[in-house]
């Protein structure tokens, strides 16, 4: 697969990432030991179950998820397990890495989960694993006939999503293959629902192709072109492949569809953000980003939020807009906050970047952004700060602990799901929920990571971290062989769930 020159493992970004991971080597928090301890108390028989399976109403009366249309983008509200003690549900290992050339990686973009299945993209296929206890091996495999080029974190309410694929280069072809196939599939069954060829996609590569989903629509952009398809049947709804001074760099989906456009070249490049009618591609409003901006990300389509790198390649401010595209507020990052936009794959532009700010979460009223980690051992490792989307003012702060940095994962109703890493050998890693109105923290899952994970699985720049229906999924985005034992299997993914008491 043609990725262009891979980033050297000796770059400063790699050294920094390895330095962070060396501090994150965790000992296994014995789920089996915790289970034995609980059994010894005579409490009863413990079984893995989905949240709410015990029939109890959550004690804190958390809001239940509103019923969604199947074509809407999923917005689940999590209910904590009866006990936050974590149980390891599955471990996925990658083999055959000794076949890679020195310095090569096996890329593994795309992590999705439903109530029954954990699905993971790797190279040229997607594997679906059952979350049921004692299940072994994948229950389905979706062969893609080419390498993954772009993925989306979005999943429909009934468990479907899409990927873009680069078919194998035809035998004898002089040019590299392009990313011109979009595949829509069902996560529970692994069934390919449809596949379509993107029009005029001769310049679509893994470095510039962005994919997203909004209600009933799959949309892809690659700079010199864009296209949207109907989820139901793969019918093309519209495309934007005409010659223009402005190009669709990428889309942000979810509740709405935003387009990020670049106009001009080099130092004269300017940015525009448009809200589009997903069925027609027609703009409903346009917001002109100030000149001098180096880069723009779209972490939220509704409410519209821009992450802007003004005069620098790092994000310097967040800009919020009204639903009609009118400016609302600016939140300066002030050199202390780090939303981690574009940090995946050691800042290489692979598999789609426009929507991805991994340390920033947006809900209806607030922005939650993590601060940079502090080296001091007697101070909180960092904070998550909440900002009002209407005013840009601070509305709350969630503190990490010494050696335990915190990062926002996603909104769950009126609360925020947070991962708190553990850099000690005693305290477990935790997922907690935080209510910014009451400042209440509630344990969700307590767990440890296998030592062979080397701390990478909880590193936002290294792994996908997904919480869905009472389970946590940690999955590496790229896989490298152990240099000391290249033939050894490498741990790539784990799933953790809570315990609930059988009545």
CSV table of N, CA, C and O in Angstrom, one decimal, residues 418-467:
chain,number,residue,atom,x,y,z
A,418,UNK,N,-14.6,9.8,31.2
A,418,UNK,CA,-13.2,10.2,31.4
A,418,UNK,C,-12.4,8.9,31.6
A,418,UNK,O,-12.8,8.0,32.4
A,419,UNK,N,-11.2,8.8,31.0
A,419,UNK,CA,-10.3,7.8,31.4
A,419,UNK,C,-9.2,8.4,32.2
A,419,UNK,O,-8.7,9.5,31.9
A,420,UNK,N,-8.9,7.7,33.3
A,420,UNK,CA,-7.8,8.2,34.2
A,420,UNK,C,-6.8,7.1,34.2
A,420,UNK,O,-7.0,6.0,34.7
A,421,UNK,N,-5.7,7.4,33.6
A,421,UNK,CA,-4.6,6.4,33.5
A,421,UNK,C,-3.9,6.2,34.8
A,421,UNK,O,-3.8,7.2,35.7
A,422,UNK,N,-3.3,5.1,35.1
A,422,UNK,CA,-2.5,4.8,36.3
A,422,UNK,C,-1.1,4.6,35.9
A,422,UNK,O,-0.8,3.7,35.0
A,423,UNK,N,-0.2,5.4,36.5
A,423,UNK,CA,1.2,5.2,36.2
A,423,UNK,C,1.9,4.5,37.4
A,423,UNK,O,3.1,4.4,37.5
A,424,UNK,N,1.1,4.0,38.3
A,424,UNK,CA,1.6,3.3,39.5
A,424,UNK,C,1.3,1.8,39.4
A,424,UNK,O,0.5,1.4,38.6
A,425,UNK,N,1.9,1.1,40.3
A,425,UNK,CA,1.8,-0.4,40.3
A,425,UNK,C,0.6,-0.8,41.2
A,425,UNK,O,0.4,-2.0,41.4
A,426,UNK,N,0.0,0.2,41.9
A,426,UNK,CA,-1.0,-0.2,42.9
A,426,UNK,C,-2.4,0.2,42.5
A,426,UNK,O,-3.3,-0.6,42.5
A,427,UNK,N,-2.5,1.5,42.0
A,427,UNK,CA,-3.9,2.0,41.7
A,427,UNK,C,-4.2,1.5,40.2
A,427,UNK,O,-3.4,1.6,39.3
A,428,UNK,N,-5.5,1.1,40.0
A,428,UNK,CA,-5.9,0.7,38.7
A,428,UNK,C,-6.2,1.9,37.8
A,428,UNK,O,-6.4,3.0,38.2
A,429,UNK,N,-6.1,1.7,36.5
A,429,UNK,CA,-6.7,2.6,35.5
A,429,UNK,C,-8.2,2.6,35.7
A,429,UNK,O,-8.8,1.6,36.1
A,430,UNK,N,-8.8,3.8,35.4
A,430,UNK,CA,-10.2,3.9,35.7
A,430,UNK,C,-10.9,4.6,34.6
A,430,UNK,O,-10.3,5.5,33.9
A,431,UNK,N,-12.1,4.3,34.3
A,431,UNK,CA,-13.1,5.1,33.5
A,431,UNK,C,-14.1,5.6,34.5
A,431,UNK,O,-14.7,4.8,35.3
A,432,UNK,N,-14.3,6.9,34.6
A,432,UNK,CA,-15.3,7.5,35.5
A,432,UNK,C,-16.2,8.4,34.7
A,432,UNK,O,-15.9,8.8,33.5
A,433,UNK,N,-17.4,8.7,35.3
A,433,UNK,CA,-18.3,9.7,34.7
A,433,UNK,C,-18.2,10.9,35.6
A,433,UNK,O,-18.0,10.8,36.8
A,434,UNK,N,-18.3,12.1,35.0
A,434,UNK,CA,-18.2,13.3,35.7
A,434,UNK,C,-19.4,14.2,35.3
A,434,UNK,O,-19.7,14.4,34.1
A,435,UNK,N,-20.2,14.7,36.3
A,435,UNK,CA,-21.3,15.6,36.0
A,435,UNK,C,-20.8,17.0,36.3
A,435,UNK,O,-20.5,17.3,37.5
A,436,UNK,N,-20.6,17.8,35.3
A,436,UNK,CA,-20.1,19.2,35.5
A,436,UNK,C,-21.0,20.1,36.3
A,436,UNK,O,-20.5,21.1,36.9
A,437,UNK,N,-22.3,19.8,36.3
A,437,UNK,CA,-23.2,20.6,37.1
A,437,UNK,C,-23.1,20.4,38.6
A,437,UNK,O,-23.1,21.3,39.4
A,438,UNK,N,-22.9,19.1,39.0
A,438,UNK,CA,-22.8,18.8,40.4
A,438,UNK,C,-21.3,18.6,40.9
A,438,UNK,O,-21.1,18.4,42.1
A,439,UNK,N,-20.4,18.5,39.9
A,439,UNK,CA,-19.0,18.1,40.1
A,439,UNK,C,-18.9,16.7,40.7
A,439,UNK,O,-17.9,16.4,41.4
A,440,UNK,N,-19.9,15.8,40.5
A,440,UNK,CA,-19.9,14.5,41.0
A,440,UNK,C,-19.1,13.6,40.1
A,440,UNK,O,-19.4,13.5,38.9
A,441,UNK,N,-18.2,12.8,40.7
A,441,UNK,CA,-17.5,11.7,39.9
A,441,UNK,C,-18.0,10.4,40.3
A,441,UNK,O,-18.2,10.1,41.5
A,442,UNK,N,-18.3,9.5,39.4
A,442,UNK,CA,-18.8,8.2,39.6
A,442,UNK,C,-17.9,7.1,38.9
A,442,UNK,O,-17.7,7.2,37.7
A,443,UNK,N,-17.4,6.2,39.7
A,443,UNK,CA,-16.6,5.1,39.1
A,443,UNK,C,-17.4,4.3,38.0
A,443,UNK,O,-18.6,4.0,38.3
A,444,UNK,N,-16.8,4.0,36.9
A,444,UNK,CA,-17.5,3.2,35.9
A,444,UNK,C,-16.8,1.9,35.7
A,444,UNK,O,-17.5,0.9,35.7
A,445,UNK,N,-15.5,1.9,35.5
A,445,UNK,CA,-14.8,0.7,35.4
A,445,UNK,C,-13.4,0.9,36.0
A,445,UNK,O,-12.8,1.9,35.8
A,446,UNK,N,-12.9,-0.1,36.8
A,446,UNK,CA,-11.6,-0.1,37.3
A,446,UNK,C,-10.9,-1.3,36.8
A,446,UNK,O,-11.4,-2.5,36.8
A,447,UNK,N,-9.7,-1.1,36.2
A,447,UNK,CA,-9.0,-2.3,35.5
A,447,UNK,C,-7.6,-2.0,35.4
A,447,UNK,O,-7.1,-0.9,35.7
A,448,UNK,N,-6.8,-3.0,35.0
A,448,UNK,CA,-5.4,-2.9,34.7
A,448,UNK,C,-5.1,-3.4,33.3
A,448,UNK,O,-5.9,-4.0,32.7
A,449,UNK,N,-3.9,-3.1,32.9
A,449,UNK,CA,-3.5,-3.5,31.5
A,449,UNK,C,-2.5,-4.6,31.6
A,449,UNK,O,-1.6,-4.5,32.5
A,450,UNK,N,-2.5,-5.5,30.7
A,450,UNK,CA,-1.4,-6.5,30.7
A,450,UNK,C,-0.1,-5.9,30.5
A,450,UNK,O,0.0,-4.9,29.7
A,451,UNK,N,0.9,-6.4,31.2
A,451,UNK,CA,2.2,-5.7,31.1
A,451,UNK,C,2.8,-5.6,29.7
A,451,UNK,O,3.5,-4.7,29.4
A,452,UNK,N,2.4,-6.6,28.9
A,452,UNK,CA,3.0,-6.6,27.5
A,452,UNK,C,2.4,-5.5,26.7
A,452,UNK,O,2.8,-5.2,25.6
A,453,UNK,N,1.3,-4.8,27.2
A,453,UNK,CA,0.8,-3.6,26.5
A,453,UNK,C,1.7,-2.4,26.5
A,453,UNK,O,1.5,-1.5,25.8
A,454,UNK,N,2.7,-2.4,27.4
A,454,UNK,CA,3.7,-1.4,27.5
A,454,UNK,C,3.1,0.0,27.7
A,454,UNK,O,3.7,1.0,27.4
A,455,UNK,N,1.8,0.1,28.2
A,455,UNK,CA,1.2,1.4,28.4
A,455,UNK,C,0.7,2.0,27.1
A,455,UNK,O,0.0,3.0,27.2
A,456,UNK,N,0.9,1.3,26.0
A,456,UNK,CA,0.5,1.9,24.7
A,456,UNK,C,-1.1,1.9,24.6
A,456,UNK,O,-1.6,2.8,24.0
A,457,UNK,N,-1.7,0.9,25.1
A,457,UNK,CA,-3.1,0.8,24.8
A,457,UNK,C,-4.0,1.9,25.5
A,457,UNK,O,-5.1,2.1,25.1
A,458,UNK,N,-3.4,2.6,26.5
A,458,UNK,CA,-4.2,3.7,27.1
A,458,UNK,C,-3.6,5.1,26.6
A,458,UNK,O,-4.0,6.1,27.2
A,459,UNK,N,-2.8,5.1,25.6
A,459,UNK,CA,-2.2,6.3,25.1
A,459,UNK,C,-3.1,6.8,23.9
A,459,UNK,O,-3.2,6.1,22.9
A,460,UNK,N,-3.7,8.0,24.0
A,460,UNK,CA,-4.6,8.5,23.0
A,460,UNK,C,-3.9,8.6,21.6
A,460,UNK,O,-4.6,8.6,20.6
A,461,UNK,N,-2.6,8.9,21.6
A,461,UNK,CA,-1.9,9.0,20.3
A,461,UNK,C,-1.6,7.7,19.7
A,461,UNK,O,-1.3,7.6,18.5
A,462,UNK,N,-1.7,6.6,20.5
A,462,UNK,CA,-1.4,5.3,20.0
A,462,UNK,C,-2.6,4.4,19.7
A,462,UNK,O,-2.6,3.6,18.8
A,463,UNK,N,-3.7,4.6,20.5
A,463,UNK,CA,-4.8,3.7,20.5
A,463,UNK,C,-6.1,4.3,20.4
A,463,UNK,O,-6.3,5.5,20.8
A,464,UNK,N,-7.1,3.6,19.8
A,464,UNK,CA,-8.5,4.0,19.9
A,464,UNK,C,-9.0,3.6,21.3
A,464,UNK,O,-8.8,2.4,21.7
A,465,UNK,N,-9.8,4.4,21.9
A,465,UNK,CA,-10.4,4.1,23.2
A,465,UNK,C,-11.9,4.3,23.1
A,465,UNK,O,-12.4,5.5,22.8
A,466,UNK,N,-12.7,3.3,23.2
A,466,UNK,CA,-14.1,3.3,22.9
A,466,UNK,C,-14.9,2.8,24.1
A,466,UNK,O,-14.5,1.7,24.6
A,467,UNK,N,-15.9,3.5,24.6
A,467,UNK,CA,-16.8,3.0,25.6
A,467,UNK,C,-18.2,2.8,25.0
A,467,UNK,O,-18.7,3.7,24.3
